[in-house]
Tab-separated table of C-alpha atoms in Angstrom:
chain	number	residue	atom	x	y	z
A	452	UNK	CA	-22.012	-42.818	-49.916
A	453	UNK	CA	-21.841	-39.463	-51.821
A	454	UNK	CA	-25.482	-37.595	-52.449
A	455	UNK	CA	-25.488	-35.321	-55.427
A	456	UNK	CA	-28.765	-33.818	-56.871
A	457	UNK	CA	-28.131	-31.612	-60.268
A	458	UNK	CA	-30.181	-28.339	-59.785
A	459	UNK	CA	-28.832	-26.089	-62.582
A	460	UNK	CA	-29.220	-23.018	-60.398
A	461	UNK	CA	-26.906	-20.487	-61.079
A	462	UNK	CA	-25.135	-18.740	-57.767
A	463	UNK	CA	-25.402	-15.259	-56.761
A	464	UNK	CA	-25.949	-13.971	-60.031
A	465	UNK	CA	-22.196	-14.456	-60.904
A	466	UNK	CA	-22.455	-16.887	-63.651
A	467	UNK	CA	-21.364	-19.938	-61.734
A	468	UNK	CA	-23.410	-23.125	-61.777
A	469	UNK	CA	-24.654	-24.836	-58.728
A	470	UNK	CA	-25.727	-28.386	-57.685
A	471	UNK	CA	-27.757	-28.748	-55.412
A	472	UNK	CA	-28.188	-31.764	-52.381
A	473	UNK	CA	-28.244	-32.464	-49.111
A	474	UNK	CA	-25.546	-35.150	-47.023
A	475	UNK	CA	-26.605	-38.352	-45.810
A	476	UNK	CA	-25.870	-39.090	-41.957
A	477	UNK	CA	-22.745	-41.040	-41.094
A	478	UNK	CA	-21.174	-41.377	-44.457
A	479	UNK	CA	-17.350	-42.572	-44.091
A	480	UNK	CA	-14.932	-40.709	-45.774
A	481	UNK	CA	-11.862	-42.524	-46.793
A	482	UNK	CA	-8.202	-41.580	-48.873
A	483	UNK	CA	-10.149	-43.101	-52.113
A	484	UNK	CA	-13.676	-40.971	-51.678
A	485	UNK	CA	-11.842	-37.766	-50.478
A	486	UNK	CA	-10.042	-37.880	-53.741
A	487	UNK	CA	-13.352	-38.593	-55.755
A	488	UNK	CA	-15.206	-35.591	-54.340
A	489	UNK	CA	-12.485	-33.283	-55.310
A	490	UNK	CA	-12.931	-35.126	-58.983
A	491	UNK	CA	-16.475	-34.506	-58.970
A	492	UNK	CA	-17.463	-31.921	-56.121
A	493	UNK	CA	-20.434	-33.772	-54.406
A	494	UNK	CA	-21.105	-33.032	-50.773
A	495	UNK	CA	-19.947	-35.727	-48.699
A	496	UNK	CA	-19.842	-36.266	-44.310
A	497	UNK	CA	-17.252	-37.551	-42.671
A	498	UNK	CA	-18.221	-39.786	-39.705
A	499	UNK	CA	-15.082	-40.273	-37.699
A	500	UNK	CA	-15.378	-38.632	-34.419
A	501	UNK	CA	-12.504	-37.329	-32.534
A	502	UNK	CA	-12.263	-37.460	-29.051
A	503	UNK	CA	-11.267	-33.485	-29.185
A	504	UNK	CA	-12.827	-32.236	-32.282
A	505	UNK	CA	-15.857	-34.574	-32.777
A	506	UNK	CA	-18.169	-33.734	-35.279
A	507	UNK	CA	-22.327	-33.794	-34.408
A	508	UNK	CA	-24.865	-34.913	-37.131
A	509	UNK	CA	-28.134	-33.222	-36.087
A	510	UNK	CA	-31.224	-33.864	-37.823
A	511	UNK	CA	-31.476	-33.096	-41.934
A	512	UNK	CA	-30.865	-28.777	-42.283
A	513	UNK	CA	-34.136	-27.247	-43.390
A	514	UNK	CA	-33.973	-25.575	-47.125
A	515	UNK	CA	-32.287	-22.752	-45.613
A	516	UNK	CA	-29.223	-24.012	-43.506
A	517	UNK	CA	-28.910	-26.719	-46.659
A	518	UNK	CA	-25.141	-27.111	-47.797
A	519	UNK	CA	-25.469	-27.164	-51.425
A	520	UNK	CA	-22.594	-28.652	-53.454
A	521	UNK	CA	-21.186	-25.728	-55.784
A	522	UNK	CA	-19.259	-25.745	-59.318
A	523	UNK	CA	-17.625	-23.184	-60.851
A	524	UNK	CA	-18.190	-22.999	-64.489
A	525	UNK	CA	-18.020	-19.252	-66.100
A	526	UNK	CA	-19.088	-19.138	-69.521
A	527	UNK	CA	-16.443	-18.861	-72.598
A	528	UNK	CA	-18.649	-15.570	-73.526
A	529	UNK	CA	-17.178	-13.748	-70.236
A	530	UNK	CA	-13.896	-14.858	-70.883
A	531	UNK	CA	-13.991	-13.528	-74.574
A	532	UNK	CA	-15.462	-10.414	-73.163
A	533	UNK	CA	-12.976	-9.803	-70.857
A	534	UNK	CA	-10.179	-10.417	-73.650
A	535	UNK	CA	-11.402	-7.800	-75.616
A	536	UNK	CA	-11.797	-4.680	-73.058
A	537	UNK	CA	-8.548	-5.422	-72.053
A	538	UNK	CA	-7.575	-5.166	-75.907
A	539	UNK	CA	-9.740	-1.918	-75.792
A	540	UNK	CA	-7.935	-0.210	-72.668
A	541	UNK	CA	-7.305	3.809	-73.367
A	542	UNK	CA	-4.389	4.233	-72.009
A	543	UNK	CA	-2.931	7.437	-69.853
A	544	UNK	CA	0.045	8.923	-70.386
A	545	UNK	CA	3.394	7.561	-69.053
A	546	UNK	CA	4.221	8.684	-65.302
A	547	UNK	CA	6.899	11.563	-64.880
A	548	UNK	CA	8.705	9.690	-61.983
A	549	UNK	CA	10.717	6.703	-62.410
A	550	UNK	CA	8.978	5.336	-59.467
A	551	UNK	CA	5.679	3.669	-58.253
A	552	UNK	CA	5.249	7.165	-56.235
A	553	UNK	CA	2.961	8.022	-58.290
A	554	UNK	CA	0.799	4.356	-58.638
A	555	UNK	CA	1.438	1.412	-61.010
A	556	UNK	CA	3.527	2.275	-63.679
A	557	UNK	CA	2.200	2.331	-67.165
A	558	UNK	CA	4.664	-0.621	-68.297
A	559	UNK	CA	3.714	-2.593	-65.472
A	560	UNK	CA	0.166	-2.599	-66.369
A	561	UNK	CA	0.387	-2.783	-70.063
A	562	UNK	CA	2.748	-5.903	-69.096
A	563	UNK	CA	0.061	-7.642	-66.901
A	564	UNK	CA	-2.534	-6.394	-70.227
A	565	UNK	CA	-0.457	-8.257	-72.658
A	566	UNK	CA	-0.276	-11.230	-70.839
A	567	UNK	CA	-3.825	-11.301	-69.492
A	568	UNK	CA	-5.443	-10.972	-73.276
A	569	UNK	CA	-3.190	-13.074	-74.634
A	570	UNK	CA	-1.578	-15.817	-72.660
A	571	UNK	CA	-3.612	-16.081	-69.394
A	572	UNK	CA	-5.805	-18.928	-69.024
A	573	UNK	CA	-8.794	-19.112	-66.444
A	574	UNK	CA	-9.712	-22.535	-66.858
A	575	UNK	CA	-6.555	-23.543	-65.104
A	576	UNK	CA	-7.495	-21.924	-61.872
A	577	UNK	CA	-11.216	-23.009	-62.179
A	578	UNK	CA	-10.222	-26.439	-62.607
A	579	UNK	CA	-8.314	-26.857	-59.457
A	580	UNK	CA	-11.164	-24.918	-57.782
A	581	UNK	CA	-13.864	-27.145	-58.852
A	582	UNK	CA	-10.986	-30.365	-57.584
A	583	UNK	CA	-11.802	-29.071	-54.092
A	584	UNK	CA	-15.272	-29.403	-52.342
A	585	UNK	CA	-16.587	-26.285	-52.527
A	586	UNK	CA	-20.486	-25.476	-51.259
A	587	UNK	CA	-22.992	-22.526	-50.570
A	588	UNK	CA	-25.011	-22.473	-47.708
A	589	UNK	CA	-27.351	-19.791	-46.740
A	590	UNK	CA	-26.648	-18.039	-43.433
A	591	UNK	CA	-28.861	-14.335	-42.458
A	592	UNK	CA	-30.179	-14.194	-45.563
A	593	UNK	CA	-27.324	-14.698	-47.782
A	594	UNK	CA	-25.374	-17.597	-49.570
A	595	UNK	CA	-21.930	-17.905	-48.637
A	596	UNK	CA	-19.622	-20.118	-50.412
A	597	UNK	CA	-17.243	-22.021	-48.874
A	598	UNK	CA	-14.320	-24.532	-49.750
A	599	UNK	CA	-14.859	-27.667	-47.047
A	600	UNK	CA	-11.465	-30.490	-47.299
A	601	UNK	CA	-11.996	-32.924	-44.622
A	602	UNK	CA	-8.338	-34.769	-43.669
A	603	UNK	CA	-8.195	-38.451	-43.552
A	604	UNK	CA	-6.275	-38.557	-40.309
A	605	UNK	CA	-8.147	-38.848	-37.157
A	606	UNK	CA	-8.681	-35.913	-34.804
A	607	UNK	CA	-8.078	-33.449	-37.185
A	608	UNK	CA	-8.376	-29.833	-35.730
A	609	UNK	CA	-11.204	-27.901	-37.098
A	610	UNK	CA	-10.320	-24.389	-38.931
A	611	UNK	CA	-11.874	-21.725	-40.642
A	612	UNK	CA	-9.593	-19.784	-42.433
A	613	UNK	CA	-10.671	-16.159	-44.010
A	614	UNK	CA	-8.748	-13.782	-46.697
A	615	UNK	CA	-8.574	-10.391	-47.039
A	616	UNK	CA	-9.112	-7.188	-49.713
A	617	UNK	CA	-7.649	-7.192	-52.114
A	618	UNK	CA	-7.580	-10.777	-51.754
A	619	UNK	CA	-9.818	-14.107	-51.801
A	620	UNK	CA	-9.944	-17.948	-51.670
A	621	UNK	CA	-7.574	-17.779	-53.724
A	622	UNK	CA	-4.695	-16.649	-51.161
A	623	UNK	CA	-5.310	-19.850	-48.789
A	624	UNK	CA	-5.191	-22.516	-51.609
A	625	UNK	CA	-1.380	-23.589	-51.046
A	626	UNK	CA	-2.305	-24.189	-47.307
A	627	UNK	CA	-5.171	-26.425	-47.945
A	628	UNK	CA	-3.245	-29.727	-48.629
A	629	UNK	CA	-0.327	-28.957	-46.304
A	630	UNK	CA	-2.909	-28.380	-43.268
A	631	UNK	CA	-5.238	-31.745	-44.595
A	632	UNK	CA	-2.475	-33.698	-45.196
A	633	UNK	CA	0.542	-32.802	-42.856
A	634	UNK	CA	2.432	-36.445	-43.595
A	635	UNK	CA	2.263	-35.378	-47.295
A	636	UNK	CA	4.625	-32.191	-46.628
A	637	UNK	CA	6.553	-33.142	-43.501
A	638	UNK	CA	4.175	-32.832	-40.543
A	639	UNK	CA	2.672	-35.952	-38.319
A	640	UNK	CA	-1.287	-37.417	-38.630
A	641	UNK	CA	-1.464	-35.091	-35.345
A	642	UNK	CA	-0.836	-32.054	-37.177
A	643	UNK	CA	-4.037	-32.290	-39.478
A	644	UNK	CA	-6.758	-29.988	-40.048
A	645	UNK	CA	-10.019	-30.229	-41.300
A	646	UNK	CA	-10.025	-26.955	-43.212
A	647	UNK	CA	-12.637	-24.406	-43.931
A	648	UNK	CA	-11.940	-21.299	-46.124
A	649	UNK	CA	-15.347	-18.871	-46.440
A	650	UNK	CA	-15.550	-16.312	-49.141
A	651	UNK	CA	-16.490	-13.088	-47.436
A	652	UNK	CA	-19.984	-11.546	-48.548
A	653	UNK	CA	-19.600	-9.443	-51.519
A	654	UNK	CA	-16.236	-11.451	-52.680
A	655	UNK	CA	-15.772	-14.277	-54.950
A	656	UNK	CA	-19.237	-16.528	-55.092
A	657	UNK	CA	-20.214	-15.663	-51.498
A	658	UNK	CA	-23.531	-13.552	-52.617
A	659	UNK	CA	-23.071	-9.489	-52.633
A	660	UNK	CA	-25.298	-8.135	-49.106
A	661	UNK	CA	-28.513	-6.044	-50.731
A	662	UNK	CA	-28.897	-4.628	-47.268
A	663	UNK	CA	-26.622	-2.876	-45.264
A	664	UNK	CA	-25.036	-4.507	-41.640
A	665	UNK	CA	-22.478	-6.768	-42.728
A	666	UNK	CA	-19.677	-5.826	-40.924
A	667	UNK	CA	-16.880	-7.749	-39.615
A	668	UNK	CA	-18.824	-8.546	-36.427
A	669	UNK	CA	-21.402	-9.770	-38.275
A	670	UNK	CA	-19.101	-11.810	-40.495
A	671	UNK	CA	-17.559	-13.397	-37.177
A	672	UNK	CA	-20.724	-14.637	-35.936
A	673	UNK	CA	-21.796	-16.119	-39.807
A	674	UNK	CA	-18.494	-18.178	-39.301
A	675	UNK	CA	-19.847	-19.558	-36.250
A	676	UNK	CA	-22.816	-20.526	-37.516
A	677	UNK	CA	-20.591	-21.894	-40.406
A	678	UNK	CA	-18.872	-24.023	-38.168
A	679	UNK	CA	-21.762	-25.548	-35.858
A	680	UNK	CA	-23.896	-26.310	-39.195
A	681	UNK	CA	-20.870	-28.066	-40.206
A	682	UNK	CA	-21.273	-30.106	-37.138
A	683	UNK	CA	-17.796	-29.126	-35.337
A	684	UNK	CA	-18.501	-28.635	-31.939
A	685	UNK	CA	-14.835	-27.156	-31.089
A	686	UNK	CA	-12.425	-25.430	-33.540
A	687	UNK	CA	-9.991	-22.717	-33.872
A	688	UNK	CA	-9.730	-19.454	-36.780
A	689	UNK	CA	-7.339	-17.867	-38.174
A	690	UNK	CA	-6.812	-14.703	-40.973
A	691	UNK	CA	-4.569	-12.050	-42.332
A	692	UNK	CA	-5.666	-8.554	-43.591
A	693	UNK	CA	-9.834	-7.959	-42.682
A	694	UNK	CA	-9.434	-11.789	-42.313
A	695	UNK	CA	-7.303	-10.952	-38.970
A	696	UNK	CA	-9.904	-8.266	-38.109
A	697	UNK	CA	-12.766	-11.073	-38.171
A	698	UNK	CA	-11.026	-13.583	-36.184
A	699	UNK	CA	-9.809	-11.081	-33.667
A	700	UNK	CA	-13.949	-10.217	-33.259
A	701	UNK	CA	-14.548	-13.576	-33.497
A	702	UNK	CA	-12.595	-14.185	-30.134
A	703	UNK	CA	-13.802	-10.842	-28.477
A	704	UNK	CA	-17.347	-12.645	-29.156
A	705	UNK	CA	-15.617	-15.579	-28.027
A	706	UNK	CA	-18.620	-18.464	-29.073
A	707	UNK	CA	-19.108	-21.923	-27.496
A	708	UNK	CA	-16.909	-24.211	-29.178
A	709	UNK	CA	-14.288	-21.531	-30.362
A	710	UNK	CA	-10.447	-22.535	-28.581
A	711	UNK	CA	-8.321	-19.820	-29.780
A	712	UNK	CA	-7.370	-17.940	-32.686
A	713	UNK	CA	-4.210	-17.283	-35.151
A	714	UNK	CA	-3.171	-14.222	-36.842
A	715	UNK	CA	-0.568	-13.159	-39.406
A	716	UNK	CA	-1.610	-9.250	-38.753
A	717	UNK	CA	-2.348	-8.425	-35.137
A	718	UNK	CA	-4.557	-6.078	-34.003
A	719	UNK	CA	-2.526	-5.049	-30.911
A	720	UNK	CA	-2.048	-1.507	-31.495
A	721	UNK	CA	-2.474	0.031	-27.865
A	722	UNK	CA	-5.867	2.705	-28.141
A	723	UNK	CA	-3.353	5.945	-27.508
A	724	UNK	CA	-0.888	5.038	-30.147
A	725	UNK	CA	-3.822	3.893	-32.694
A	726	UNK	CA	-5.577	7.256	-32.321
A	727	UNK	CA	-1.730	9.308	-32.802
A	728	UNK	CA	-1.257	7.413	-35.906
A	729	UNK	CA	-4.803	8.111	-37.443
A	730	UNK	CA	-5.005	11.644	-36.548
A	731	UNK	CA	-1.495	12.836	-37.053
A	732	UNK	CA	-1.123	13.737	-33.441
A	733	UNK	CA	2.898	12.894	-32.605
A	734	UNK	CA	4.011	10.421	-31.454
A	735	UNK	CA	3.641	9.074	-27.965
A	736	UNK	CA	6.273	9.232	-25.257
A	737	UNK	CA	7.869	6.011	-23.635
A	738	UNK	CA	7.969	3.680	-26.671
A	739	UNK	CA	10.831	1.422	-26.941
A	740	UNK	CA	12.386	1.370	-30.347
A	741	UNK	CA	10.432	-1.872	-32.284
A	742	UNK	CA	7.054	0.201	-30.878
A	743	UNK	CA	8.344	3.124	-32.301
A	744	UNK	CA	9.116	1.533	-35.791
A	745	UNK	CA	5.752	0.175	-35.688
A	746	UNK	CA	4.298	3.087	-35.321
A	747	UNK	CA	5.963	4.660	-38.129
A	748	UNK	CA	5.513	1.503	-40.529
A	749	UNK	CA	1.733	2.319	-40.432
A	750	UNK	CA	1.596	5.593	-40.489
A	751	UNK	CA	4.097	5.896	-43.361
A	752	UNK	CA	1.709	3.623	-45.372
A	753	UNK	CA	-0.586	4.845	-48.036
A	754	UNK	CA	-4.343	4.225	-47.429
A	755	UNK	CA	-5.683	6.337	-49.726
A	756	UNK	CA	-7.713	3.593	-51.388
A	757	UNK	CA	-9.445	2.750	-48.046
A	758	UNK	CA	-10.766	6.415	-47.690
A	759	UNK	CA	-13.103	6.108	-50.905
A	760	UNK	CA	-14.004	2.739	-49.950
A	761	UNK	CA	-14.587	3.597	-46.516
A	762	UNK	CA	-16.849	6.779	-47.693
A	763	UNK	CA	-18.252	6.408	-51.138
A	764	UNK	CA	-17.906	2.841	-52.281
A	765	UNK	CA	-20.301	2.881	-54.804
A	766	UNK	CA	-18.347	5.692	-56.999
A	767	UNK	CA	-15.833	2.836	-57.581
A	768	UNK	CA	-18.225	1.882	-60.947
A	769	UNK	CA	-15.139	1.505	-62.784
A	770	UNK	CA	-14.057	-1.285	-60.683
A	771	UNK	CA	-16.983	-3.572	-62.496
A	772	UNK	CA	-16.404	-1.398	-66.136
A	773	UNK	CA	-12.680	-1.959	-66.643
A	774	UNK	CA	-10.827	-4.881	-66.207
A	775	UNK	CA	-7.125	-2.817	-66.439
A	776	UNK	CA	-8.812	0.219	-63.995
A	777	UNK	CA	-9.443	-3.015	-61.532
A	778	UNK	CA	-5.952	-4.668	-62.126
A	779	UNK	CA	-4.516	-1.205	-61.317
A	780	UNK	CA	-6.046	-0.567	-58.081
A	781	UNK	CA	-5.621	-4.229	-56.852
A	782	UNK	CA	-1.719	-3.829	-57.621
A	783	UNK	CA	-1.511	-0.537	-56.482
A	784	UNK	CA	0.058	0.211	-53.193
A	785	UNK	CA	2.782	1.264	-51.381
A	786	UNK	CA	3.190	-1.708	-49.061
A	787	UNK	CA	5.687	-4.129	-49.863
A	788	UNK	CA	3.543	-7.063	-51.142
A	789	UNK	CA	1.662	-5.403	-53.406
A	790	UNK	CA	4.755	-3.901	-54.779
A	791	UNK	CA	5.890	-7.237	-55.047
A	792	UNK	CA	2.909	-8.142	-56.749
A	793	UNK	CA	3.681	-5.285	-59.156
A	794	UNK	CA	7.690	-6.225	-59.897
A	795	UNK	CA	6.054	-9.411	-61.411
A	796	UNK	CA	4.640	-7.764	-64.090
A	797	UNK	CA	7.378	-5.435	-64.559
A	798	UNK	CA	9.866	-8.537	-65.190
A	799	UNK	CA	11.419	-9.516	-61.721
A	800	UNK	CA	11.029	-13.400	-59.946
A	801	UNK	CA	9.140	-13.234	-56.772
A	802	UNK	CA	7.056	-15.348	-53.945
A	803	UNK	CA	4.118	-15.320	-56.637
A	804	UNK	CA	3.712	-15.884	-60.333
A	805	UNK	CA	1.863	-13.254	-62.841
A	806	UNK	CA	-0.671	-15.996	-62.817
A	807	UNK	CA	-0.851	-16.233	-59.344
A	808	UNK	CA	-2.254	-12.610	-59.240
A	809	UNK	CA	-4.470	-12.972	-62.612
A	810	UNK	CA	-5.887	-15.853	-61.039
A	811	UNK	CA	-7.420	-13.405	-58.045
A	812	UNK	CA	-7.544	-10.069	-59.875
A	813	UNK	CA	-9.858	-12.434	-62.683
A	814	UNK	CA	-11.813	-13.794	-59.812
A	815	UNK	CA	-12.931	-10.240	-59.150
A	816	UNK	CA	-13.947	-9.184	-62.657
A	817	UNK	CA	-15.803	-12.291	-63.361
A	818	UNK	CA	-17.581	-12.440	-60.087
A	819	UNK	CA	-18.190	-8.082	-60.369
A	820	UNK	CA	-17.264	-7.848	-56.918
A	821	UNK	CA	-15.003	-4.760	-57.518
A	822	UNK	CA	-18.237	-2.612	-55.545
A	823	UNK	CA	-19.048	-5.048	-53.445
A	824	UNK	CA	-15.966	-6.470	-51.811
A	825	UNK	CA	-15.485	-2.308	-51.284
A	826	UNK	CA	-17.972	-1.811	-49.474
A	827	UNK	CA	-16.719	-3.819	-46.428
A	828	UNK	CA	-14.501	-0.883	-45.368
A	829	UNK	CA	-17.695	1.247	-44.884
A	830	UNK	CA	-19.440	-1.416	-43.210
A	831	UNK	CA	-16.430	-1.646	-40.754
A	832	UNK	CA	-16.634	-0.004	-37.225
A	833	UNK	CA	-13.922	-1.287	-35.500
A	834	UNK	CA	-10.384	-0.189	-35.424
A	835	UNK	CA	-8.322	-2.107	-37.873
A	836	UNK	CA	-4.892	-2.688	-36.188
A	837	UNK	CA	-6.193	-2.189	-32.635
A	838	UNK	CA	-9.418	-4.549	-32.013
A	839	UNK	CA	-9.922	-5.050	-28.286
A	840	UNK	CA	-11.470	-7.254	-25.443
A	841	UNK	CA	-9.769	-10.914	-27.049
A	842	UNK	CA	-9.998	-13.057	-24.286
A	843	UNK	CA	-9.707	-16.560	-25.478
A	844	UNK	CA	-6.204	-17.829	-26.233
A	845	UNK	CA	-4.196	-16.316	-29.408
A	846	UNK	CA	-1.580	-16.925	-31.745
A	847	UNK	CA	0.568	-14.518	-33.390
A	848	UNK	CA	2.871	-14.580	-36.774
A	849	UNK	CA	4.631	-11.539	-37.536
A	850	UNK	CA	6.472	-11.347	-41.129
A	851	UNK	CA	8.717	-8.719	-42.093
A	852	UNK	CA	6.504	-7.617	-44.855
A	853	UNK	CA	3.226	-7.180	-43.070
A	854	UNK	CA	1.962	-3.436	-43.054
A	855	UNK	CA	3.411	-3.038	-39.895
A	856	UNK	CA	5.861	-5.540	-37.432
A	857	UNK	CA	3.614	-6.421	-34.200
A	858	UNK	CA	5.566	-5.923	-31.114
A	859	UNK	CA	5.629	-9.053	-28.674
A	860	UNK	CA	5.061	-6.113	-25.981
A	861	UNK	CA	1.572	-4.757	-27.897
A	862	UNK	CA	1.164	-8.486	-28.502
A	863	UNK	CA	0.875	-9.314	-24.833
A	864	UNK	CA	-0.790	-6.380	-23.824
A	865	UNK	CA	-3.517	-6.566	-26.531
A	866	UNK	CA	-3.781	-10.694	-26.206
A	867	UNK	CA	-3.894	-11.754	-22.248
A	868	UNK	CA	-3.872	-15.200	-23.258
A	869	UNK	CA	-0.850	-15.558	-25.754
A	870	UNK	CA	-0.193	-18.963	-26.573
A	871	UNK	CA	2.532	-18.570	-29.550
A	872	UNK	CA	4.574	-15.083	-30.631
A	873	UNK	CA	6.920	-15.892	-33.495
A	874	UNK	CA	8.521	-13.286	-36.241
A	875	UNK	CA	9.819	-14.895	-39.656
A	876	UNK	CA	12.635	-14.659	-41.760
A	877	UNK	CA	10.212	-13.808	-44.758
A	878	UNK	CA	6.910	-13.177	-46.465
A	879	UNK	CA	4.147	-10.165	-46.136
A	880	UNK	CA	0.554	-9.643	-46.419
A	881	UNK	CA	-0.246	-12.311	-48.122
A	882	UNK	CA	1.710	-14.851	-45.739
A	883	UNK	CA	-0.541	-18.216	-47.275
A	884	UNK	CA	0.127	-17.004	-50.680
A	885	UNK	CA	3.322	-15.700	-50.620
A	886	UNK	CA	5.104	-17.981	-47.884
A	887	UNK	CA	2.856	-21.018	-47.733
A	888	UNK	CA	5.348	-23.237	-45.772
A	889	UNK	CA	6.448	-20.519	-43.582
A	890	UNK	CA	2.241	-19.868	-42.565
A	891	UNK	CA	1.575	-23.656	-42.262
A	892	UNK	CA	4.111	-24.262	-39.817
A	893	UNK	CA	3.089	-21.465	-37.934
A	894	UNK	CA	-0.627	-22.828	-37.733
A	895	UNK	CA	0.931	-25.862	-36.934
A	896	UNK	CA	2.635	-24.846	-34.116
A	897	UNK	CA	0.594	-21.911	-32.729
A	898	UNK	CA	-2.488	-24.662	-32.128
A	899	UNK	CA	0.064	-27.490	-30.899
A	900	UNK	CA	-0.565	-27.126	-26.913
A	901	UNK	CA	-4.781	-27.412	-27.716
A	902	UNK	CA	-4.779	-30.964	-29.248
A	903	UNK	CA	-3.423	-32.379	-25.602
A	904	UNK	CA	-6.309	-33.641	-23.077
């Protein structure tokens, strides 16, 4: 049975309507319904237990652990809006180098401007959001939204799967079916996943913290909670950029239930070598050559943007004022995937499409999370390539484009319990977006070994 009750409440103050309900106990879920709830985004349960990965259906959640069904629907006035102060953009002057040295070129971004207020169309994206069951629950205080896709095959592994900056839900949508529906894209039943992906609070609909406190620690533990109000008693995690810093605290707090983690940017930067990098100290004796290139990968990279956020977040007004000053910083850095994301617009073929990127850089103008998603780098305390005290069993996936190539020697040092170490052939930061096959079989195989028994 599938419970839907219409609320008209509109989430998080970001123009998105909400439907409101509650799920019945022991509802089956079969190929049929599963495809009906992404038609019509109701809340529905799925009863099968697995011996491994059984779900529990406690008693109904009070008002405030309620999963409410969710429905994106922004209205054509913000979409007209956001046409014409692109169309309004003052431009600057043209850049004196012939490089991105200096930022995003001016013909870059007038390219992604032309296209944006002219051919770009949001309802695309929105449409295959609102095909997936998407909800909004309130954990601490604060309504995080969530996509939910149940598999139909039995004992499918529990995962909660979290983005980064300047990314969102939208990275881990090309893993969703793969992962649900392994026999679909050349896995086995016993590769399936029931598959969670959280927007982080103050990104995408997730609602924007009033307070402050939520830091990635705090974040970890709200996926927890996530997880058991879900009714999963065991699962695994898994994220790239501050999603990798989240699931590495998430197995440093190392909760009931929790059976290992996966990440496509380790934190395994040894303390010494973190604190040379950061404070221009040189660098340590006795590393062996792939140390030593990791070393220099990160501290050759350009952070500057994270200093601002990290200090004085809310000076980034623009970010919520200009749809072009957004685009700019989002495609703006020196790392190789976001200059891939910039030789789209400037006329080359790569991993993603120009509305692959609109699709996310829209998400954060018509959500005015430019501020808020910001604001996680001041909440952060922890280092970001060197997070310590992992004990549970992890999973690593190093591409060649990542902000810096993990060593299998930090890897093991950092992660006592390494289950999987694997580099690839291709793909960067944004490993789900980018290399979606490449990422899925990784998942696949890192959490192989914890399906047995």
């Amino acid at each position: 049975m599938i419970l839907a009750l219409s609320l008209g409440l509109t989430a998080c103050g970001n123009n998105a309507n909400v439907n409101g309900g509650q799920p019945k106990k022991n509802s089956q879920v079969n190929q049929q319904e599963n495809q009906q709830v992404f038609k019509q985004v109701n809340l529905q349960v799925n009863s099968h237990e697995s011996k491994i990965f059984q779900t529990e259906n406690k008693e109904q959640p009070t008002d405030k652990k309620a999963i409410r069904p969710f429905h994106v629907n922004i209205p054509e006035a913000e979409l007209t809006e956001l046409r014409n102060r692109i169309k309004a953009t003052r431009w600057p002057e043209k850049e004196p180098v012939s490089d991105q040295s200096h930022g995003a070129q001016l013909a870059t971004i007038q390219s992604l401007a032309k296209y944006w207020a002219n051919d770009y169309d949001w309802r695309k994206i929105e449409t295959k959001l609102n095909s997936l069951p998407q909800f909004i629950t309130e954990i601490d205080g604060l309504d995080i939204h969530f996509i939910h896709v149940r598999s139909k095959h039995k004992n499918a592994m529990p995962i909660i799967v979290t983005h980064g900056w300047p990314g969102s839900i939208i990275e881990q949508l090309k893993i969703i079916d793969p992962l649900v529906n392994p026999t679909a894209h050349g896995g086995k039943e016993s590769d399936a996943f029931d598959v969670v992906i959280p927007s982080i609070p103050g990104y995408g609909f997730s609602e924007k913290p009033s307070t402050v406190g939520w830091g990635p620690d705090h974040i970890a533990r709200a996926w927890d909670v996530l997880m058991k109000r879900l009714g999963y008693k065991k699962y695994v995690a898994q994220g790239g950029d501050w999603g990798a810093v989240v699931t590495d605290l998430m197995g440093v707090q190392a909760p009931k239930g929790l059976l290992a983690i996966h990440t496509n940017m380790a934190g395994v930067i040894p303390p010494a070598v973190d604190a040379a990098i950061w404070s221009g100290a040189p660098m340590p004796s006795g590393l062996s050559a792939e140390e030593q290139k990791a070393f220099n990968q990160v501290r050759e990279n350009k952070f500057g943007y994270s200093y601002i956020m990290g200090t004085r977040p809310q000076s980034l007004t623009g970010l919520v004022d200009s749809p072009i000053g957004l685009a700019s910083i989002m495609i703006d850095h020196d790392w190789k995937s976001y200059a891939l994301i910039s030789r789209v617009f400037a006329g080359q073929k790569e991993g993603l499409t120009r509305d692959d990127i609109l699709d996310n850089i829209s998400l954060f103008w018509l959500t005015k999370t430019g501020v808020s998603s910001s604001r996680l780098y001041l909440e952060n305390k922890f280092p970001f390539f060197a997070v310590k005290g992992v004990k549970i069993p992890v999973a690593v996936s190093v591409f060649p484009d990542e902000l810096y190539e993990a060593p299998k020697s930090w890897a093991m040092k950092a992660y006592p319990k390494l289950i999987h170490y694997n580099k690839l052939p291709k793909g960067g930061h944004f490993a789900a977006w980018e290399q979606p096959k490449f990422l899925t079989t990784e998942i696949r195989t890192a959490f192989k070994s914890l399906r047995q028994g």
